[in-house]
Short mmCIF file of C-alpha atoms and ligand atoms in Angstrom, two decimals:
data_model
loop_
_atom_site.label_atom_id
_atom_site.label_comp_id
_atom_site.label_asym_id
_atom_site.label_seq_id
_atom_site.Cartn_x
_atom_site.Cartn_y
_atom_site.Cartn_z
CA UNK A 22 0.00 0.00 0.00
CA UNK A 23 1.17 3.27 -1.02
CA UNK A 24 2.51 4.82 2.31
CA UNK A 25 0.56 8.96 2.32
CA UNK A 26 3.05 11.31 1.17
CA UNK A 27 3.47 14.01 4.14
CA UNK A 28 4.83 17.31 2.64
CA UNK A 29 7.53 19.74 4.28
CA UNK A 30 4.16 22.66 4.62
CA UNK A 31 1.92 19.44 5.91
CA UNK A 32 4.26 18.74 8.76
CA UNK A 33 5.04 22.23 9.64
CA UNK A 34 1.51 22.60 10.20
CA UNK A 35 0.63 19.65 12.31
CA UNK A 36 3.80 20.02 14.25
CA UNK A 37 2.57 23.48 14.72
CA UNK A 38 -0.29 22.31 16.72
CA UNK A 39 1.99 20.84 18.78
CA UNK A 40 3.06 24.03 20.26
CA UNK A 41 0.19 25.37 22.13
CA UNK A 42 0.56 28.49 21.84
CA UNK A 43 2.49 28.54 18.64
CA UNK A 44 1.62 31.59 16.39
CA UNK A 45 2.37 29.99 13.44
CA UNK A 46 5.27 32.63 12.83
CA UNK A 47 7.83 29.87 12.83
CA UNK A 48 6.01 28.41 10.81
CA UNK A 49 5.81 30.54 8.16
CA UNK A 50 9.65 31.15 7.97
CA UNK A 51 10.32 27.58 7.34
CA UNK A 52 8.36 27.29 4.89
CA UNK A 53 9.48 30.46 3.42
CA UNK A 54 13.47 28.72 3.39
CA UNK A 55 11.85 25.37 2.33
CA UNK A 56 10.73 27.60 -1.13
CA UNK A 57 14.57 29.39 -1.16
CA UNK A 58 16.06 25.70 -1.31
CA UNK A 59 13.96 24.53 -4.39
CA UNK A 60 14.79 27.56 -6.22
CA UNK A 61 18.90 27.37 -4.99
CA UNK A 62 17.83 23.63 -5.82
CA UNK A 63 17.08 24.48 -9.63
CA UNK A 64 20.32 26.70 -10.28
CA UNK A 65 22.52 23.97 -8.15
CA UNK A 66 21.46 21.67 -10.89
CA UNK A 67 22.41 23.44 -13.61
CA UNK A 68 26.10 24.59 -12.01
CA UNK A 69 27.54 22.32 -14.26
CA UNK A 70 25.97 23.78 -17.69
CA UNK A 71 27.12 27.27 -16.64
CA UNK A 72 29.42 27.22 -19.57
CA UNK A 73 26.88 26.64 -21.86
CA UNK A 74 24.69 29.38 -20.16
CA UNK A 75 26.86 31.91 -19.61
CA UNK A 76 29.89 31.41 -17.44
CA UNK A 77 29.14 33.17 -13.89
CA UNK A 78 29.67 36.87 -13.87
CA UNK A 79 28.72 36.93 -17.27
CA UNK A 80 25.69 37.90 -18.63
CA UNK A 81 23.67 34.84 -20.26
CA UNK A 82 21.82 34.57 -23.41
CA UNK A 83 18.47 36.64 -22.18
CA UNK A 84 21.06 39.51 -21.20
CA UNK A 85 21.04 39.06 -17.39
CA UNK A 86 24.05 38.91 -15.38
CA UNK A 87 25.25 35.33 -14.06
CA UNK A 88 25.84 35.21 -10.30
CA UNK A 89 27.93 33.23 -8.65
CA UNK A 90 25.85 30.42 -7.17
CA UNK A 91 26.55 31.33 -3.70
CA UNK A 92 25.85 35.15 -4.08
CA UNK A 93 22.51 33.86 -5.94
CA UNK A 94 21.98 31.84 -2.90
CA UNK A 95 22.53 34.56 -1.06
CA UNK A 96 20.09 36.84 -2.67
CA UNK A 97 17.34 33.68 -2.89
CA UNK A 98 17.53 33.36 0.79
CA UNK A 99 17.38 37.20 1.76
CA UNK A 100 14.02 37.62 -0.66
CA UNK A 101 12.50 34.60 0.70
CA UNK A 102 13.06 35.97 4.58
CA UNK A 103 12.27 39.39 3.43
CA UNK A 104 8.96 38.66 2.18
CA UNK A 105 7.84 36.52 4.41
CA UNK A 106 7.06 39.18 6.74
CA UNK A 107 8.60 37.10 9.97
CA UNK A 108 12.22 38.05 9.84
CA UNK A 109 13.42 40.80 10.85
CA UNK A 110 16.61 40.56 9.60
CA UNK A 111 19.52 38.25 8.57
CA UNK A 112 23.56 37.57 9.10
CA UNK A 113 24.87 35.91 6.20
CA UNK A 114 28.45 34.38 5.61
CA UNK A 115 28.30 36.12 2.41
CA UNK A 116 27.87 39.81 3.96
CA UNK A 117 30.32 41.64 6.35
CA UNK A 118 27.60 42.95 8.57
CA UNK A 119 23.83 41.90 8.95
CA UNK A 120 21.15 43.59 7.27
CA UNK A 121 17.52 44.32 8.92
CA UNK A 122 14.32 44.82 6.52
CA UNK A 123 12.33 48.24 6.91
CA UNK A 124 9.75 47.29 4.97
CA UNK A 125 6.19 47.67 6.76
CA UNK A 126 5.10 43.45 7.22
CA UNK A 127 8.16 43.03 8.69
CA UNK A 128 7.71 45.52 11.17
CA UNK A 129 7.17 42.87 14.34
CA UNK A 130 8.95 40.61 12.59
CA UNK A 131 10.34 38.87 16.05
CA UNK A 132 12.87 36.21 14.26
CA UNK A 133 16.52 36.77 12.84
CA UNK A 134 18.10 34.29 10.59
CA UNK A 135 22.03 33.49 10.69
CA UNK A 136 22.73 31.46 7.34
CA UNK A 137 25.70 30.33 5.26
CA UNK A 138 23.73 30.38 1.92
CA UNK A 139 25.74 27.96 -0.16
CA UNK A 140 28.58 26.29 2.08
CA UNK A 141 31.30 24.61 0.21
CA UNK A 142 30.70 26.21 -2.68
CA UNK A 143 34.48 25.89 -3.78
CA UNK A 144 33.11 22.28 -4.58
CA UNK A 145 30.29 23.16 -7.68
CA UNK A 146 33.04 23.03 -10.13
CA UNK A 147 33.46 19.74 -9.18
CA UNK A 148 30.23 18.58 -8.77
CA UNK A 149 30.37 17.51 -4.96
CA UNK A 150 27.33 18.31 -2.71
CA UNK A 151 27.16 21.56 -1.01
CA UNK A 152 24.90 22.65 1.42
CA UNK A 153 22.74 26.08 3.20
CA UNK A 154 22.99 26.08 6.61
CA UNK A 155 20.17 28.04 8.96
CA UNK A 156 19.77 29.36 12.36
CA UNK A 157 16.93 30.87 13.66
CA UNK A 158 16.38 33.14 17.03
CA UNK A 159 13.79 34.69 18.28
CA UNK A 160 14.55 38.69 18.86
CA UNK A 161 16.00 39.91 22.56
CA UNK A 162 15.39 43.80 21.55
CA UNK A 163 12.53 45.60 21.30
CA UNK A 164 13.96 48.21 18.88
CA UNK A 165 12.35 49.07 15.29
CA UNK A 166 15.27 47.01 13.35
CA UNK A 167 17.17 44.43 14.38
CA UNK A 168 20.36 45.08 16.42
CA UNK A 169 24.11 43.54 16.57
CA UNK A 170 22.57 41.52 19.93
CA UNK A 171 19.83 39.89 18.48
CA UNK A 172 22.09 37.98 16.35
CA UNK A 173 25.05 37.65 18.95
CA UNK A 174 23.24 34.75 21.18
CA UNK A 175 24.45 31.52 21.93
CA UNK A 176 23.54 28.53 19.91
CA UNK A 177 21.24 27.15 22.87
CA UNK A 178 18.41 29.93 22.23
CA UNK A 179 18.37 28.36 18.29
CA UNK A 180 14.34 28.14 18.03
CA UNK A 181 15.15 26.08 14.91
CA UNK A 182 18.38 24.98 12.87
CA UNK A 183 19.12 23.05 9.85
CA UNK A 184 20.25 22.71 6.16
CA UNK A 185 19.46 21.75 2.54
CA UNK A 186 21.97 19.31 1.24
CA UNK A 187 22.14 19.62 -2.75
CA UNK A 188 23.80 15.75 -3.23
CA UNK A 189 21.98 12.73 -5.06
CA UNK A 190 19.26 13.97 -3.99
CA UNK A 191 17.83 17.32 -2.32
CA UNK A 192 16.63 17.04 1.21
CA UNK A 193 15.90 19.53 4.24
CA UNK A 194 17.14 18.29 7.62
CA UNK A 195 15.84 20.84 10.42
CA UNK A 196 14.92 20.50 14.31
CA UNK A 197 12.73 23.10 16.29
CA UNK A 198 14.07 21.71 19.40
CA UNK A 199 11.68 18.69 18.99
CA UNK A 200 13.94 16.22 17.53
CA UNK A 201 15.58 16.00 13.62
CA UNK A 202 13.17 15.45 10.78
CA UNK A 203 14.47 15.13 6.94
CA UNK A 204 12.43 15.75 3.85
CA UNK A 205 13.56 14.40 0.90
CA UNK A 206 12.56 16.89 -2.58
CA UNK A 207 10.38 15.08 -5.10
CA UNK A 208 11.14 17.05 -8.46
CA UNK A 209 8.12 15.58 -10.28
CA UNK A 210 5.43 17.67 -7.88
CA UNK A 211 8.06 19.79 -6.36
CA UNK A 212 7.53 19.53 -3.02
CA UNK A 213 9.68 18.38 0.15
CA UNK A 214 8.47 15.13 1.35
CA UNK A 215 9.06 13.24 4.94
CA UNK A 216 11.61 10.76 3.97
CA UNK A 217 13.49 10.61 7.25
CA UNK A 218 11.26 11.04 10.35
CA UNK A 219 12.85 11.70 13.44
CA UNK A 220 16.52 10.91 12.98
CA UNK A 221 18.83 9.54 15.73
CA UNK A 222 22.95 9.81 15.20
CA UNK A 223 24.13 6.37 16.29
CA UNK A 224 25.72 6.83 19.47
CA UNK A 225 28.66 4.22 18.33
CA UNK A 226 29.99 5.22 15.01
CA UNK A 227 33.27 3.98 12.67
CA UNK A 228 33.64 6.67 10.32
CA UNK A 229 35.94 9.60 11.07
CA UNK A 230 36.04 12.03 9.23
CA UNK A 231 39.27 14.90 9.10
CA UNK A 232 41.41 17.06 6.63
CA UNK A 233 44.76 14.49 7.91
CA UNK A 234 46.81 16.75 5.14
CA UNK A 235 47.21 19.14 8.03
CA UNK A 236 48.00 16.45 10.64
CA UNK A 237 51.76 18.25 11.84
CA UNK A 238 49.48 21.07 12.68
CA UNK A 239 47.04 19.33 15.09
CA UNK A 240 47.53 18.56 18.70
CA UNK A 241 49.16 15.72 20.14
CA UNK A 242 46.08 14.35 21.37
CA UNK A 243 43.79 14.60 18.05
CA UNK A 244 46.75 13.01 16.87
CA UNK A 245 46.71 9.74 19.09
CA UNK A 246 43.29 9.58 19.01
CA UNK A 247 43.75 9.58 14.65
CA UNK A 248 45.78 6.84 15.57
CA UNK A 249 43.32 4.83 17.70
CA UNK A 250 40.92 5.47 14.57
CA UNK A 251 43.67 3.55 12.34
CA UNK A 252 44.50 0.84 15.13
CA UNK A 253 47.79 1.98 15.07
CA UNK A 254 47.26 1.77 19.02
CA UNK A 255 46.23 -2.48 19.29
CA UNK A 256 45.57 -2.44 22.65
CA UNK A 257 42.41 -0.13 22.00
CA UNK A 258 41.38 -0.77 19.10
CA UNK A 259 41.56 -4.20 17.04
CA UNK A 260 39.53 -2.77 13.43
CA UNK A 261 40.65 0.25 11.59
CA UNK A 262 37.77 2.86 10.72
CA UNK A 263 37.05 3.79 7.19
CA UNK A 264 38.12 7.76 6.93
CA UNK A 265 35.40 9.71 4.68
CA UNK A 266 36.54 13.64 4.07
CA UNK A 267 34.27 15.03 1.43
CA UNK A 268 35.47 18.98 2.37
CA UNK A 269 31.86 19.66 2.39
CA UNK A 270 30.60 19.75 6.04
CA UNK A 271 27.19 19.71 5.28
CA UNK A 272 27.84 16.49 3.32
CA UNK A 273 30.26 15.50 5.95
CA UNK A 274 27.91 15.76 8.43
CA UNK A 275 24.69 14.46 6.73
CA UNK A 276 26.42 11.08 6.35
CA UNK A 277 27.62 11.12 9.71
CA UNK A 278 24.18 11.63 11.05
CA UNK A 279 22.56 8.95 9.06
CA UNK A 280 25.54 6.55 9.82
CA UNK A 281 27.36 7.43 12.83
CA UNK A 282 30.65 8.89 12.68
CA UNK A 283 32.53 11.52 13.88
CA UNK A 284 33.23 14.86 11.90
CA UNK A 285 36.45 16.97 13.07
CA UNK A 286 38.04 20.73 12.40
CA UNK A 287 40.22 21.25 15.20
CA UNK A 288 42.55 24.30 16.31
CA UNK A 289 45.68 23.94 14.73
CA UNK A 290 49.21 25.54 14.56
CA UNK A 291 48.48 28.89 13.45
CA UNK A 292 44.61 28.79 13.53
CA UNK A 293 43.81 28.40 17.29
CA UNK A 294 40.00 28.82 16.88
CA UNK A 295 39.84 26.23 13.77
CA UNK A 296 38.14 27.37 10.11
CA UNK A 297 34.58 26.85 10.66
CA UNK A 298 31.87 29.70 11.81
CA UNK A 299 30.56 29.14 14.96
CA UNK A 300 27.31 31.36 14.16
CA UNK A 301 26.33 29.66 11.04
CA UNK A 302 28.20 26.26 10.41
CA UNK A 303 29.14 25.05 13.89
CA UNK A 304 25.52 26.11 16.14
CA UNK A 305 23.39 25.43 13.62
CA UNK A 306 24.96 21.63 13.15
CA UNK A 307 25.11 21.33 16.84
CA UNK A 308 21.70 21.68 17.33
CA UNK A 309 20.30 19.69 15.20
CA UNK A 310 23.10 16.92 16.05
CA UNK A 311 22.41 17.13 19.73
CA UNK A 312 18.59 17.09 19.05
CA UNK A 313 19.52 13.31 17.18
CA UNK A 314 21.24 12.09 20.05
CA UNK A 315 24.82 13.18 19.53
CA UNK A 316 27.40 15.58 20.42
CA UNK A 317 29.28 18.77 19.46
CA UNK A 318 32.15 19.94 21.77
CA UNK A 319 34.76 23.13 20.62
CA UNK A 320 37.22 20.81 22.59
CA UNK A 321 36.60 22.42 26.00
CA UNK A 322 32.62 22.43 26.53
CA UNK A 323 29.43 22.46 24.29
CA UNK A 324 29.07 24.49 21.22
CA UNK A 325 26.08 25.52 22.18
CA UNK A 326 27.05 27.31 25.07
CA UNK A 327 30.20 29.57 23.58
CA UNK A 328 29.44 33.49 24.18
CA UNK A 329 30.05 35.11 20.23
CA UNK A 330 31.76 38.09 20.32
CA UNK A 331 31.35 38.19 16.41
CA UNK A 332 29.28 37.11 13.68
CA UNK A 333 32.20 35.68 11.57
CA UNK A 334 34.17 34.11 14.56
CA UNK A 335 35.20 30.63 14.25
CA UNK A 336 35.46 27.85 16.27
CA UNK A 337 37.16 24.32 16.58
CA UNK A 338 34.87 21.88 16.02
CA UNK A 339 34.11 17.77 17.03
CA UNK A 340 30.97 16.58 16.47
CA UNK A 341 28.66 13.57 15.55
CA UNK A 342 28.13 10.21 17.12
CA UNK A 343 28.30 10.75 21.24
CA UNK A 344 31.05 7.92 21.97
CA UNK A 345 33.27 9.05 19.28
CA UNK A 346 33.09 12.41 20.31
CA UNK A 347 33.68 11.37 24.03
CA UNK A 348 36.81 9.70 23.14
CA UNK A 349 38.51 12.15 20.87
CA UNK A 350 37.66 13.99 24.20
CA UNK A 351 39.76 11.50 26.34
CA UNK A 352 42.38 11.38 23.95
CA UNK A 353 42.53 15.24 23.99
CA UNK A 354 42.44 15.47 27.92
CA UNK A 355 45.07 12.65 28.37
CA UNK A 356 47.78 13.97 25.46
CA UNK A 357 46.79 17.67 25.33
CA UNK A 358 45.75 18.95 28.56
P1 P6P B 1091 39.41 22.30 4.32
C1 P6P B 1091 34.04 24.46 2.80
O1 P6P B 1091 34.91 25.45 2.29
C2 P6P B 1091 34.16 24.49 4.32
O2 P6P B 1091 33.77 25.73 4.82
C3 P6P B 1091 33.33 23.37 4.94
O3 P6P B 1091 32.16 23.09 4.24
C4 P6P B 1091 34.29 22.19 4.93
O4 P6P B 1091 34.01 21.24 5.94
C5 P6P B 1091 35.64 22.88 5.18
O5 P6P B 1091 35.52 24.22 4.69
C6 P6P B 1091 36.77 22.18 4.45
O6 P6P B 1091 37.96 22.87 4.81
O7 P6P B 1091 40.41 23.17 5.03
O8 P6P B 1091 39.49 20.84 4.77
O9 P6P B 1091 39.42 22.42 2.83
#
């Protein structure tokens, strides 16, 4: 029997009865990035034909200037929040500052977005999956327009989090604090459909997952516990784990969460707080990782809970499966103090 197809705007709306006194605000705004994604979705697709369309920064055949996919993204995302009336403004890893939107249905707008619009872009040309990544927090100021503070909270007051993972296939992974729910886009009606109810990381996990070309730059103790990973230490571990690295931490991630497995970006020589953006890579991916059972940890205490000082500060970063990420943890303790 053909199982009922339930659609991303279906399950938003049940689950929004769920919260008594929900306003349906939320709501909206997911839905709102849920239509972003299918039209980032559309251009992803056609990344690879840009040559034949008119090679980004261009102008195509109708005229129009060719964006880069991720300032596209970037542009998709912003319309999408603007008109939907319930943000009142956005941080993006594409601009330097955030913007807030004056326009009059946004006026009590009480919900900022933080969102990497394409991450891992670098990989398009090669046709490896990429990923948005989204925050969302409800205001702390009262003001007109958004201010610096209602984007500077830490990841624990996320109201939701999640991405859009442009791979295989296109799906929506997002929590509102209620457990991890992916929705998997069927192109022939266009809509986002359940395809992964309420996800749970495996708490034991084999894959690890780590840029190793920049091993002489991590610490001793990410180092053993690389080690323990390739039973180069017997006594602890008898089976080497397989090593995925995709460079694309959405896709990183997503696999780890389906499979178990740990994903790493750790301070190194020369980069003490790691690469990654703790406002819209690390604390959205936290969430929603912790919400499925697993753990993030900037080597010292939960993501969630790290004060930002700025939007574009970074953070080391080990997260996934919880008894992976507790023993990169011992290792760490034991070698590096
Ligand atoms: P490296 C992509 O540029 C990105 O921001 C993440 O998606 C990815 O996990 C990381 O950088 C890869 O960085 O230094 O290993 O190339």
């Amino acid at each position: 029997m053909q199982t009922r197809i339930i659609t991303l705007d279906e399950f938003i709306i049940q689950r929004q009865n769920d919260f008594p006194f929900a306003s349906g605000d939320l709501s909206a705004l997911l839905r709102d990035i849920g239509l972003a994604a299918k039209v980032i979705n559309r251009e992803v697709n056609k990344a690879g034909l840009a040559d034949i369309l008119g090679v980004h920064g261009s102008q195509n055949v109708h005229g129009e200037e060719v964006k880069k996919l991720d300032v596209f993204s970037n542009d998709m995302m912003i319309n999408a929040l603007r008109n939907s009336g319930q943000c009142s403004g956005v941080a993006s890893e594409e601009l330097e500052e955030f913007i807030y939107f004056t326009d009059e249905h946004n006026a009590n707008a009480e919900y900022v977005v933080i969102m990497d619009p394409l991450d891992g872009s670098s990989n398009i040309d090669v046709n490896i999956s990429i990923g948005t990544i989204f925050s969302i927090y409800r205001r702390v100021t009262r003001s007109r327009n958004c201010v610096q503070e209602d984007f500077l909270q830490k990841g624990i007051n996320q109201v939701a989090g999640g991405y859009i993972i442009y791979g295989s296939s296109t799906m929506m992974v997002y929590t509102t604090g209620n457990g991890v729910n992916g929705f998997t886009l069927d192109p022939s009606i266009g809509e986002f459909c359940l395809s992964h109810p309420n996800i749970k990381i495996p708490s034991k996990g084999n894959i690890y997952s780590i840029n190793q070309g920049y091993r002489l730059k991590f610490s001793e103790g990410v180092n053993q516990y690389i080690r323990y990973c390739q039973a180069d230490i017997p006594e602890k571990n008898k089976k080497p784990f397989p090593l995925r690295y995709i460079g694309s931490m959405v896709a990183d991630i997503h696999r780890n969460l389906i499979k178990g497995g740990i994903f790493m970006y750790p301070a190194m020589q020369g980069v003490p707080n790691g690469k990654l953006r703790l406002m819209y890579e690390c604390n959205p991916m936290a969430y929603l990782v912790e919400q499925a059972g697993g753990k993030a940890t900037n080597g010292k205490q939960r993501i969630l809970l790290l004060s930002p000082e700025h939007l574009h500060q970074t953070s080391p970063i080990f997260i996934g499966s919880s008894e992976m990420v507790e023993m990169v943890m011992k290792f760490e303790n034991e070698y590096s103090g």
